[in-house]
Every structure is written in C-alpha cells, then in structure tokens.
Coordinates of C-alpha atoms in Angstrom, one line a residue:
M275 CA 63.7 11.0 14.5
G276 CA 64.3 13.5 17.2
A277 CA 62.4 16.6 18.2
D278 CA 64.9 18.7 16.2
A279 CA 63.9 17.0 13.0
P280 CA 62.2 19.2 10.4
K281 CA 58.5 18.9 9.8
R282 CA 57.6 16.7 6.9
F283 CA 54.8 18.8 5.7
D284 CA 54.0 22.4 4.8
E285 CA 52.1 23.8 7.8
A286 CA 50.8 26.9 5.9
H287 CA 49.6 24.8 3.0
L288 CA 47.9 22.3 5.3
R289 CA 46.3 25.1 7.3
E290 CA 44.9 26.7 4.1
W291 CA 43.7 23.2 2.8
C292 CA 41.8 22.7 6.1
S293 CA 40.3 26.2 6.0
A294 CA 39.0 25.7 2.5
R295 CA 37.1 22.6 3.6
S296 CA 35.8 23.9 7.0
I297 CA 38.2 21.6 8.8
D298 CA 39.6 23.0 12.1
F299 CA 43.4 23.3 12.3
E300 CA 45.0 23.6 15.7
T301 CA 48.5 23.8 17.1
D302 CA 49.5 23.0 20.7
K303 CA 52.5 21.9 22.7
R304 CA 51.9 18.9 24.9
V305 CA 52.9 15.4 25.8
D306 CA 51.3 12.5 23.9
H307 CA 52.5 9.5 25.8
E308 CA 52.0 7.1 22.9
R309 CA 54.5 9.1 20.9
S310 CA 56.9 10.7 23.4
D311 CA 57.6 11.4 27.1
R312 CA 58.5 15.0 26.2
P313 CA 56.3 17.9 25.2
R314 CA 56.2 18.4 21.4
R315 CA 54.5 20.9 19.1
Q316 CA 51.3 19.2 17.7
Y317 CA 49.6 20.1 14.5
R318 CA 46.0 18.8 14.3
C319 CA 43.4 18.7 11.6
V320 CA 40.0 18.1 13.3
F321 CA 37.5 16.6 10.8
A322 CA 34.7 16.1 13.3
W323 CA 34.0 17.0 17.0
A324 CA 32.4 14.7 19.5
D325 CA 29.0 15.8 20.8
T326 CA 29.4 18.3 23.6
E327 CA 27.9 17.2 26.9
S328 CA 26.7 19.4 29.7
E329 CA 25.8 19.2 33.3
S330 CA 23.1 21.2 35.0
F331 CA 22.9 22.1 38.7
E332 CA 21.0 24.5 40.9
V333 CA 22.4 27.0 43.4
G334 CA 19.5 28.5 45.3
D335 CA 17.0 29.8 42.8
D336 CA 19.6 29.8 39.9
E337 CA 20.1 27.0 37.5
W338 CA 23.6 26.7 36.0
E339 CA 24.8 24.6 33.0
I340 CA 28.4 23.8 32.4
A341 CA 29.4 22.4 29.0
T342 CA 32.4 20.0 28.9
Q343 CA 35.3 20.9 26.6
E344 CA 34.9 19.9 23.0
T345 CA 36.8 16.8 22.1
P346 CA 38.1 16.0 18.6
R347 CA 36.2 12.9 17.3
T348 CA 38.1 12.3 14.0
F349 CA 41.5 13.9 13.5
L350 CA 45.0 13.7 12.0
E351 CA 47.6 15.0 14.4
I352 CA 51.3 15.2 13.6
D353 CA 54.0 16.3 16.1
E354 CA 57.1 18.2 15.3
A355 CA 59.2 15.0 15.0
G356 CA 56.9 13.5 12.4
E357 CA 55.0 11.1 14.6
A358 CA 51.3 11.0 13.7
R359 CA 48.1 9.9 15.2
L360 CA 45.0 9.3 13.0
K361 CA 41.7 8.7 14.7
S362 CA 38.9 7.6 12.3
W363 CA 35.3 6.8 13.2
T364 CA 36.3 3.2 14.2
D365 CA 40.1 3.0 14.5
E366 CA 43.1 4.8 15.8
Y367 CA 46.7 4.5 14.4
V368 CA 50.1 5.9 15.4
F369 CA 52.8 6.0 12.7
D370 CA 55.9 7.9 11.6
V371 CA 55.2 10.2 8.7
E372 CA 57.9 10.4 6.1
A373 CA 56.1 12.9 3.8
L374 CA 52.6 14.5 3.8
W375 CA 50.8 16.5 1.1
T376 CA 47.3 17.3 -0.2
D377 CA 45.6 16.2 -3.4
G378 CA 42.2 17.7 -4.0
D379 CA 40.0 16.7 -1.0
A380 CA 42.5 14.2 0.3
V381 CA 45.5 14.2 2.6
V382 CA 48.2 11.9 1.2
F383 CA 51.1 10.5 3.2
R384 CA 54.0 8.0 3.2
A385 CA 54.9 6.5 6.5
A386 CA 57.6 4.2 7.8
G387 CA 56.6 0.6 7.6
I388 CA 53.6 1.2 5.4
D389 CA 53.8 0.3 1.7
G390 CA 53.1 3.1 -0.8
A391 CA 51.2 6.4 -0.3
K392 CA 47.9 6.4 1.6
R393 CA 45.0 8.7 0.9
L394 CA 42.7 10.1 3.6
E395 CA 39.6 11.4 1.9
A396 CA 38.3 14.3 4.0
R397 CA 34.6 13.4 3.7
R398 CA 35.2 9.9 5.1
L399 CA 36.4 11.6 8.3
T400 CA 34.0 14.6 8.4
D401 CA 30.8 12.6 7.6
R402 CA 29.6 10.2 10.3
P403 CA 29.0 6.8 8.8
G404 CA 25.4 6.0 8.6

C-alpha cells in the first residue's frame, strides 16, 4: 500500500475510544525506518508511558533539574498507509492493518499474514504486569 492509500480505521472514533478510557491519542508526521523511508502521518494510542527520568546539575548556587522527554511504553501506532507497530510490555510487532475497529474495551484488527481478527484488550496494555 502506498502513502496515498486511505486509512483503514475511523480516526475520530478511535480518538473518542481512547479519550473514554484515559488513553492518550497522538498524531505526528515522521519517518519510522522499520515501515518506510519517507515521512508519514502517524496515529498513536499510548496505553502506558515509561517512567520519566531526570538529571540534576548545579550552576553556582542554583540547582537545576531537567526531565527527559516522556516515552511511550506500550502503544499501537498506525501510519497513513496502514502499516502498524504494536509495543506491548514484552514484545514489539510490525504488521499491515487491513481493518481496525473497537469492541468494548478492546481494539480489534485484521492484518495481512495473520489469520482472523486479533483483540487487544486495553487493560493488558495499560496495567503493568505484576
């Protein structure tokens, strides 16, 4: 599929689904080298964020602390061509989404080369395994 292919999901519905579950939804245009060499619009559902780290230093009598940028820990990211990246607590996958929809607290998708529809339960990606 080329970058001119239509999205295979309803952005407004996915954004609302995320909002109702306190899941962050982001859009960006950038290059993801595992999916393309060209910049593409990215749509990302961030289920959990990595712990933010900070660094302290002193300048004269002042102490400064700089926090690093927050990084998504678990997420589902789909680009405008339908290529997706899923990062769970333990694994990471890249696949070509044929269709994506929501069902209750799950995101459901069909992807090229994967038999049947797959369900991603939101709580499995928001709750750190214990």
